[in-house]
């Protein structure tokens, strides 16, 4: 069974609670859009977990989670979340998979994000996390996917700040990177939960444009953003 959970408004509709309910019954939990600008809070007993990139099903043993190709990933935020999980006794090794075609938020992109919004006559508001800039560069074919930066020749072409940033995480990133579309196909008979972020009215096509996010946060994003 495949199940997609999305928000019908601008986010904060309680998706995290629904995702937590269904995650216990799923083999794979997949994020398919957005980046560290989204967030889900899950409360289990006395424990509260706040996650922005990693699908919240990771807190359940034996559940696998996928960061899909439709996401834009800030590696610093991602590895900080993994550390938080480790510190709280969550064993995630071997259960986290990153799409080789997901795009990366580089340090330079965050600066562009803030500067671009300041220059607008009517700023639309930005979290300053580089999400919009990364999606814009993706559309203009000037961004970098995970598979790109794992190629030493392409890595050397990056600006020094961005190159050094990637190198800090290179080995760990490589271990988690795979063709997640193939992984999902190989497990198509299992229960797969697609974890939406934000809400339909923040969708780049179906939302209250221009006051939207840059990703596909409606139901259609589940297939596009996971392959």
PDB file of C-alpha atoms in Angstrom:
ATOM      1  CA  UNK A   1       0.000   0.000   0.000  1.00  0.00           C
ATOM      2  CA  UNK A   2       1.195   3.488  -0.897  1.00  0.00           C
ATOM      3  CA  UNK A   3      -0.082   6.420   1.148  1.00  0.00           C
ATOM      4  CA  UNK A   4       0.595  10.137   0.630  1.00  0.00           C
ATOM      5  CA  UNK A   5       0.051  12.589   3.492  1.00  0.00           C
ATOM      6  CA  UNK A   6      -0.066  16.254   2.486  1.00  0.00           C
ATOM      7  CA  UNK A   7      -1.401  19.467   3.972  1.00  0.00           C
ATOM      8  CA  UNK A   8      -4.489  21.114   2.475  1.00  0.00           C
ATOM      9  CA  UNK A   9      -3.513  24.644   3.538  1.00  0.00           C
ATOM     10  CA  UNK A  10      -0.243  26.496   4.251  1.00  0.00           C
ATOM     11  CA  UNK A  11       1.332  23.900   6.520  1.00  0.00           C
ATOM     12  CA  UNK A  12       0.910  23.355  10.272  1.00  0.00           C
ATOM     13  CA  UNK A  13      -2.221  21.266   9.699  1.00  0.00           C
ATOM     14  CA  UNK A  14      -1.120  18.418  11.948  1.00  0.00           C
ATOM     15  CA  UNK A  15       0.561  16.273   9.289  1.00  0.00           C
ATOM     16  CA  UNK A  16       3.211  15.174  11.755  1.00  0.00           C
ATOM     17  CA  UNK A  17       0.633  13.451  13.957  1.00  0.00           C
ATOM     18  CA  UNK A  18      -0.892  11.596  11.008  1.00  0.00           C
ATOM     19  CA  UNK A  19       2.501  10.619   9.640  1.00  0.00           C
ATOM     20  CA  UNK A  20       3.519   9.327  13.044  1.00  0.00           C
ATOM     21  CA  UNK A  21       0.371   7.178  13.148  1.00  0.00           C
ATOM     22  CA  UNK A  22       0.956   5.598   9.738  1.00  0.00           C
ATOM     23  CA  UNK A  23       4.751   5.347  10.027  1.00  0.00           C
ATOM     24  CA  UNK A  24       4.453   2.474  12.495  1.00  0.00           C
ATOM     25  CA  UNK A  25       2.830   0.428   9.724  1.00  0.00           C
ATOM     26  CA  UNK A  26       5.168   1.420   6.885  1.00  0.00           C
ATOM     27  CA  UNK A  27       8.386  -0.181   5.699  1.00  0.00           C
ATOM     28  CA  UNK A  28       9.609   2.992   3.987  1.00  0.00           C
ATOM     29  CA  UNK A  29       8.868   6.637   4.787  1.00  0.00           C
ATOM     30  CA  UNK A  30       9.757   9.053   1.981  1.00  0.00           C
ATOM     31  CA  UNK A  31      10.223  12.827   1.938  1.00  0.00           C
ATOM     32  CA  UNK A  32       9.737  14.058  -1.614  1.00  0.00           C
ATOM     33  CA  UNK A  33       9.897  17.848  -1.547  1.00  0.00           C
ATOM     34  CA  UNK A  34      11.279  20.842   0.295  1.00  0.00           C
ATOM     35  CA  UNK A  35      14.252  21.127   2.565  1.00  0.00           C
ATOM     36  CA  UNK A  36      15.161  22.287   6.047  1.00  0.00           C
ATOM     37  CA  UNK A  37      12.513  25.022   5.852  1.00  0.00           C
ATOM     38  CA  UNK A  38       9.872  22.421   6.726  1.00  0.00           C
ATOM     39  CA  UNK A  39       9.500  20.637  10.029  1.00  0.00           C
ATOM     40  CA  UNK A  40       7.571  17.900  11.763  1.00  0.00           C
ATOM     41  CA  UNK A  41       7.270  17.397  15.498  1.00  0.00           C
ATOM     42  CA  UNK A  42       6.580  13.930  16.859  1.00  0.00           C
ATOM     43  CA  UNK A  43       5.852  13.220  20.524  1.00  0.00           C
ATOM     44  CA  UNK A  44       6.255   9.686  21.851  1.00  0.00           C
ATOM     45  CA  UNK A  45       5.670   9.360  25.562  1.00  0.00           C
ATOM     46  CA  UNK A  46       7.852  11.978  27.217  1.00  0.00           C
ATOM     47  CA  UNK A  47      10.089  12.357  24.168  1.00  0.00           C
ATOM     48  CA  UNK A  48       9.680  15.126  21.583  1.00  0.00           C
ATOM     49  CA  UNK A  49      11.488  14.916  18.255  1.00  0.00           C
ATOM     50  CA  UNK A  50      11.726  17.868  15.874  1.00  0.00           C
ATOM     51  CA  UNK A  51      12.888  16.953  12.387  1.00  0.00           C
ATOM     52  CA  UNK A  52      13.310  19.189   9.354  1.00  0.00           C
ATOM     53  CA  UNK A  53      14.897  16.938   6.730  1.00  0.00           C
ATOM     54  CA  UNK A  54      14.840  13.343   7.891  1.00  0.00           C
ATOM     55  CA  UNK A  55      11.443  11.609   7.608  1.00  0.00           C
ATOM     56  CA  UNK A  56       9.967  11.260  11.069  1.00  0.00           C
ATOM     57  CA  UNK A  57       9.533   7.498  10.720  1.00  0.00           C
ATOM     58  CA  UNK A  58      13.222   7.159  11.563  1.00  0.00           C
ATOM     59  CA  UNK A  59      12.335   7.089  15.256  1.00  0.00           C
ATOM     60  CA  UNK A  60      10.790   3.628  14.815  1.00  0.00           C
ATOM     61  CA  UNK A  61      13.226   0.687  14.725  1.00  0.00           C
ATOM     62  CA  UNK A  62      13.443  -1.243  11.451  1.00  0.00           C
ATOM     63  CA  UNK A  63      11.792   1.539   9.437  1.00  0.00           C
ATOM     64  CA  UNK A  64      13.723   2.836   6.442  1.00  0.00           C
ATOM     65  CA  UNK A  65      13.603   6.473   5.387  1.00  0.00           C
ATOM     66  CA  UNK A  66      14.345   8.110   2.054  1.00  0.00           C
ATOM     67  CA  UNK A  67      15.225  11.684   1.141  1.00  0.00           C
ATOM     68  CA  UNK A  68      13.916  11.811  -2.409  1.00  0.00           C
ATOM     69  CA  UNK A  69      15.130  13.478  -5.567  1.00  0.00           C
ATOM     70  CA  UNK A  70      12.620  16.320  -5.176  1.00  0.00           C
ATOM     71  CA  UNK A  71      14.300  17.558  -2.012  1.00  0.00           C
ATOM     72  CA  UNK A  72      17.015  20.170  -1.589  1.00  0.00           C
ATOM     73  CA  UNK A  73      19.328  19.077   1.197  1.00  0.00           C
ATOM     74  CA  UNK A  74      21.449  21.172   3.536  1.00  0.00           C
ATOM     75  CA  UNK A  75      24.118  18.712   4.648  1.00  0.00           C
ATOM     76  CA  UNK A  76      24.953  20.627   7.812  1.00  0.00           C
ATOM     77  CA  UNK A  77      21.329  20.522   8.964  1.00  0.00           C
ATOM     78  CA  UNK A  78      21.018  16.893   7.874  1.00  0.00           C
ATOM     79  CA  UNK A  79      24.033  15.643   9.804  1.00  0.00           C
ATOM     80  CA  UNK A  80      23.047  17.730  12.829  1.00  0.00           C
ATOM     81  CA  UNK A  81      19.737  15.871  12.855  1.00  0.00           C
ATOM     82  CA  UNK A  82      21.508  12.528  12.633  1.00  0.00           C
ATOM     83  CA  UNK A  83      23.687  13.515  15.591  1.00  0.00           C
ATOM     84  CA  UNK A  84      20.621  14.533  17.580  1.00  0.00           C
ATOM     85  CA  UNK A  85      19.058  11.144  16.886  1.00  0.00           C
ATOM     86  CA  UNK A  86      22.229   9.311  17.898  1.00  0.00           C
ATOM     87  CA  UNK A  87      22.485  11.345  21.100  1.00  0.00           C
ATOM     88  CA  UNK A  88      18.955  10.289  21.980  1.00  0.00           C
ATOM     89  CA  UNK A  89      19.557   6.608  21.359  1.00  0.00           C
ATOM     90  CA  UNK A  90      18.023   6.279  17.889  1.00  0.00           C
ATOM     91  CA  UNK A  91      20.060   3.858  15.779  1.00  0.00           C
ATOM     92  CA  UNK A  92      19.715   5.125  12.213  1.00  0.00           C
ATOM     93  CA  UNK A  93      22.726   3.527  10.515  1.00  0.00           C
ATOM     94  CA  UNK A  94      21.710   1.512   7.458  1.00  0.00           C
ATOM     95  CA  UNK A  95      18.180   2.955   7.476  1.00  0.00           C
ATOM     96  CA  UNK A  96      18.709   6.365   5.860  1.00  0.00           C
ATOM     97  CA  UNK A  97      18.920   6.616   2.076  1.00  0.00           C
ATOM     98  CA  UNK A  98      19.545   9.761   0.012  1.00  0.00           C
ATOM     99  CA  UNK A  99      18.622  10.032  -3.649  1.00  0.00           C
ATOM    100  CA  UNK A 100      21.643  10.492  -5.856  1.00  0.00           C
ATOM    101  CA  UNK A 101      19.556  13.046  -7.781  1.00  0.00           C
ATOM    102  CA  UNK A 102      18.586  15.232  -4.836  1.00  0.00           C
ATOM    103  CA  UNK A 103      20.044  18.736  -5.043  1.00  0.00           C
ATOM    104  CA  UNK A 104      22.270  20.251  -2.389  1.00  0.00           C
ATOM    105  CA  UNK A 105      21.988  23.585  -0.610  1.00  0.00           C
ATOM    106  CA  UNK A 106      25.503  25.004  -0.594  1.00  0.00           C
ATOM    107  CA  UNK A 107      26.690  27.793   1.753  1.00  0.00           C
ATOM    108  CA  UNK A 108      26.860  30.291  -1.092  1.00  0.00           C
ATOM    109  CA  UNK A 109      23.220  29.642  -1.972  1.00  0.00           C
ATOM    110  CA  UNK A 110      22.029  30.823   1.447  1.00  0.00           C
ATOM    111  CA  UNK A 111      23.683  34.202   0.956  1.00  0.00           C
ATOM    112  CA  UNK A 112      22.075  34.580  -2.469  1.00  0.00           C
ATOM    113  CA  UNK A 113      18.684  33.683  -0.967  1.00  0.00           C
ATOM    114  CA  UNK A 114      18.733  36.565   1.518  1.00  0.00           C
ATOM    115  CA  UNK A 115      20.242  39.100  -0.889  1.00  0.00           C
ATOM    116  CA  UNK A 116      17.724  38.292  -3.630  1.00  0.00           C
ATOM    117  CA  UNK A 117      14.746  38.822  -1.341  1.00  0.00           C
ATOM    118  CA  UNK A 118      16.130  42.150  -0.113  1.00  0.00           C
ATOM    119  CA  UNK A 119      16.332  43.425  -3.701  1.00  0.00           C
ATOM    120  CA  UNK A 120      12.657  42.730  -4.416  1.00  0.00           C
ATOM    121  CA  UNK A 121      10.334  45.725  -4.406  1.00  0.00           C
ATOM    122  CA  UNK A 122       7.924  43.647  -2.345  1.00  0.00           C
ATOM    123  CA  UNK A 123       9.899  40.961  -0.469  1.00  0.00           C
ATOM    124  CA  UNK A 124       8.024  37.672  -0.292  1.00  0.00           C
ATOM    125  CA  UNK A 125       9.845  36.537   2.835  1.00  0.00           C
ATOM    126  CA  UNK A 126      12.479  33.844   3.011  1.00  0.00           C
ATOM    127  CA  UNK A 127      13.787  31.543   5.699  1.00  0.00           C
ATOM    128  CA  UNK A 128      17.290  32.322   4.457  1.00  0.00           C
ATOM    129  CA  UNK A 129      18.046  28.621   4.207  1.00  0.00           C
ATOM    130  CA  UNK A 130      18.871  28.699   0.504  1.00  0.00           C
ATOM    131  CA  UNK A 131      15.819  26.686  -0.511  1.00  0.00           C
ATOM    132  CA  UNK A 132      14.461  29.061  -3.146  1.00  0.00           C
ATOM    133  CA  UNK A 133      17.900  29.718  -4.600  1.00  0.00           C
ATOM    134  CA  UNK A 134      18.661  26.004  -4.888  1.00  0.00           C
ATOM    135  CA  UNK A 135      15.366  25.301  -6.655  1.00  0.00           C
ATOM    136  CA  UNK A 136      15.952  28.273  -8.974  1.00  0.00           C
ATOM    137  CA  UNK A 137      19.421  27.036  -9.858  1.00  0.00           C
ATOM    138  CA  UNK A 138      18.024  23.538 -10.346  1.00  0.00           C
ATOM    139  CA  UNK A 139      15.524  24.873 -12.890  1.00  0.00           C
ATOM    140  CA  UNK A 140      18.243  26.790 -14.726  1.00  0.00           C
ATOM    141  CA  UNK A 141      20.478  23.677 -14.625  1.00  0.00           C
ATOM    142  CA  UNK A 142      23.144  25.406 -12.562  1.00  0.00           C
ATOM    143  CA  UNK A 143      22.713  23.528  -9.290  1.00  0.00           C
ATOM    144  CA  UNK A 144      24.559  20.481  -7.986  1.00  0.00           C
ATOM    145  CA  UNK A 145      23.073  17.081  -7.254  1.00  0.00           C
ATOM    146  CA  UNK A 146      24.456  14.634  -4.720  1.00  0.00           C
ATOM    147  CA  UNK A 147      25.796  12.448  -7.517  1.00  0.00           C
ATOM    148  CA  UNK A 148      27.632  15.459  -8.968  1.00  0.00           C
ATOM    149  CA  UNK A 149      29.593  16.368  -5.855  1.00  0.00           C
ATOM    150  CA  UNK A 150      30.574  12.736  -5.311  1.00  0.00           C
ATOM    151  CA  UNK A 151      32.547  13.038  -8.553  1.00  0.00           C
ATOM    152  CA  UNK A 152      35.989  14.439  -7.572  1.00  0.00           C
ATOM    153  CA  UNK A 153      36.318  16.265 -10.899  1.00  0.00           C
ATOM    154  CA  UNK A 154      33.062  18.154 -10.401  1.00  0.00           C
ATOM    155  CA  UNK A 155      33.768  18.703  -6.712  1.00  0.00           C
ATOM    156  CA  UNK A 156      36.981  20.502  -7.612  1.00  0.00           C
ATOM    157  CA  UNK A 157      34.991  22.958  -9.760  1.00  0.00           C
ATOM    158  CA  UNK A 158      33.050  24.304  -6.778  1.00  0.00           C
ATOM    159  CA  UNK A 159      33.914  27.540  -5.030  1.00  0.00           C
ATOM    160  CA  UNK A 160      36.405  26.942  -2.230  1.00  0.00           C
ATOM    161  CA  UNK A 161      33.869  27.514   0.552  1.00  0.00           C
ATOM    162  CA  UNK A 162      31.374  25.116  -1.008  1.00  0.00           C
ATOM    163  CA  UNK A 163      34.046  22.534  -1.823  1.00  0.00           C
ATOM    164  CA  UNK A 164      35.376  22.474   1.738  1.00  0.00           C
ATOM    165  CA  UNK A 165      31.811  22.232   3.029  1.00  0.00           C
ATOM    166  CA  UNK A 166      31.129  19.103   0.959  1.00  0.00           C
ATOM    167  CA  UNK A 167      34.439  17.483   1.866  1.00  0.00           C
ATOM    168  CA  UNK A 168      33.483  17.489   5.568  1.00  0.00           C
ATOM    169  CA  UNK A 169      30.612  15.138   4.814  1.00  0.00           C
ATOM    170  CA  UNK A 170      31.869  13.376   1.683  1.00  0.00           C
ATOM    171  CA  UNK A 171      32.514   9.867   3.051  1.00  0.00           C
ATOM    172  CA  UNK A 172      29.348   9.679   5.144  1.00  0.00           C
ATOM    173  CA  UNK A 173      27.240  11.096   2.318  1.00  0.00           C
ATOM    174  CA  UNK A 174      28.591   8.548  -0.134  1.00  0.00           C
ATOM    175  CA  UNK A 175      27.570   5.633   2.102  1.00  0.00           C
ATOM    176  CA  UNK A 176      23.942   6.776   2.224  1.00  0.00           C
ATOM    177  CA  UNK A 177      23.553   7.753  -1.430  1.00  0.00           C
ATOM    178  CA  UNK A 178      21.766   5.416  -3.821  1.00  0.00           C
ATOM    179  CA  UNK A 179      19.271   5.236  -6.678  1.00  0.00           C
ATOM    180  CA  UNK A 180      16.222   5.590  -4.454  1.00  0.00           C
ATOM    181  CA  UNK A 181      13.793   5.233  -7.379  1.00  0.00           C
ATOM    182  CA  UNK A 182      15.159   1.734  -7.937  1.00  0.00           C
ATOM    183  CA  UNK A 183      15.061   1.034  -4.198  1.00  0.00           C
ATOM    184  CA  UNK A 184      11.375   1.932  -4.059  1.00  0.00           C
ATOM    185  CA  UNK A 185      10.613  -0.148  -7.147  1.00  0.00           C
ATOM    186  CA  UNK A 186      12.320  -3.164  -5.606  1.00  0.00           C
ATOM    187  CA  UNK A 187      10.136  -2.721  -2.518  1.00  0.00           C
ATOM    188  CA  UNK A 188       6.914  -1.788  -4.298  1.00  0.00           C
ATOM    189  CA  UNK A 189       4.934  -4.551  -2.589  1.00  0.00           C
ATOM    190  CA  UNK A 190       5.667  -3.143   0.868  1.00  0.00           C
ATOM    191  CA  UNK A 191       3.859  -0.342   2.687  1.00  0.00           C
ATOM    192  CA  UNK A 192       5.344   2.985   1.604  1.00  0.00           C
ATOM    193  CA  UNK A 193       4.412   6.274   3.264  1.00  0.00           C
ATOM    194  CA  UNK A 194       5.110   9.543   1.457  1.00  0.00           C
ATOM    195  CA  UNK A 195       5.616  12.338   3.964  1.00  0.00           C
ATOM    196  CA  UNK A 196       4.496  15.683   2.608  1.00  0.00           C
ATOM    197  CA  UNK A 197       5.999  18.942   3.812  1.00  0.00           C
ATOM    198  CA  UNK A 198       4.326  22.352   4.107  1.00  0.00           C
ATOM    199  CA  UNK A 199       0.942  22.379   2.327  1.00  0.00           C
ATOM    200  CA  UNK A 200      -0.915  22.533  -0.971  1.00  0.00           C
ATOM    201  CA  UNK A 201      -1.372  26.309  -0.789  1.00  0.00           C
ATOM    202  CA  UNK A 202       2.412  26.681  -0.634  1.00  0.00           C
ATOM    203  CA  UNK A 203       2.837  24.602  -3.796  1.00  0.00           C
ATOM    204  CA  UNK A 204       4.739  26.428  -6.540  1.00  0.00           C
ATOM    205  CA  UNK A 205       1.953  25.718  -9.092  1.00  0.00           C
ATOM    206  CA  UNK A 206      -1.224  25.337  -7.027  1.00  0.00           C
ATOM    207  CA  UNK A 207      -0.537  27.655  -4.112  1.00  0.00           C
ATOM    208  CA  UNK A 208      -1.120  31.343  -3.380  1.00  0.00           C
ATOM    209  CA  UNK A 209       1.571  32.462  -5.809  1.00  0.00           C
ATOM    210  CA  UNK A 210       3.939  34.295  -5.381  1.00  0.00           C
ATOM    211  CA  UNK A 211       3.639  33.685  -1.633  1.00  0.00           C
ATOM    212  CA  UNK A 212       4.587  30.044  -1.946  1.00  0.00           C
ATOM    213  CA  UNK A 213       7.547  27.776  -1.450  1.00  0.00           C
ATOM    214  CA  UNK A 214       9.650  26.620  -4.382  1.00  0.00           C
ATOM    215  CA  UNK A 215       8.890  22.908  -4.248  1.00  0.00           C
ATOM    216  CA  UNK A 216       5.940  20.722  -5.204  1.00  0.00           C
ATOM    217  CA  UNK A 217       4.081  20.312  -1.927  1.00  0.00           C
ATOM    218  CA  UNK A 218       0.833  18.950  -3.388  1.00  0.00           C
ATOM    219  CA  UNK A 219       0.083  15.243  -3.879  1.00  0.00           C
ATOM    220  CA  UNK A 220       1.598  15.193  -7.368  1.00  0.00           C
ATOM    221  CA  UNK A 221       5.000  15.863  -5.833  1.00  0.00           C
ATOM    222  CA  UNK A 222       5.073  12.386  -4.303  1.00  0.00           C
ATOM    223  CA  UNK A 223       5.627  10.662  -7.643  1.00  0.00           C
ATOM    224  CA  UNK A 224       7.757  13.406  -9.156  1.00  0.00           C
ATOM    225  CA  UNK A 225       9.923  13.846  -6.074  1.00  0.00           C
ATOM    226  CA  UNK A 226      10.536  10.177  -5.377  1.00  0.00           C
ATOM    227  CA  UNK A 227      10.773   8.689  -8.855  1.00  0.00           C
TER     228      UNK A 227
END
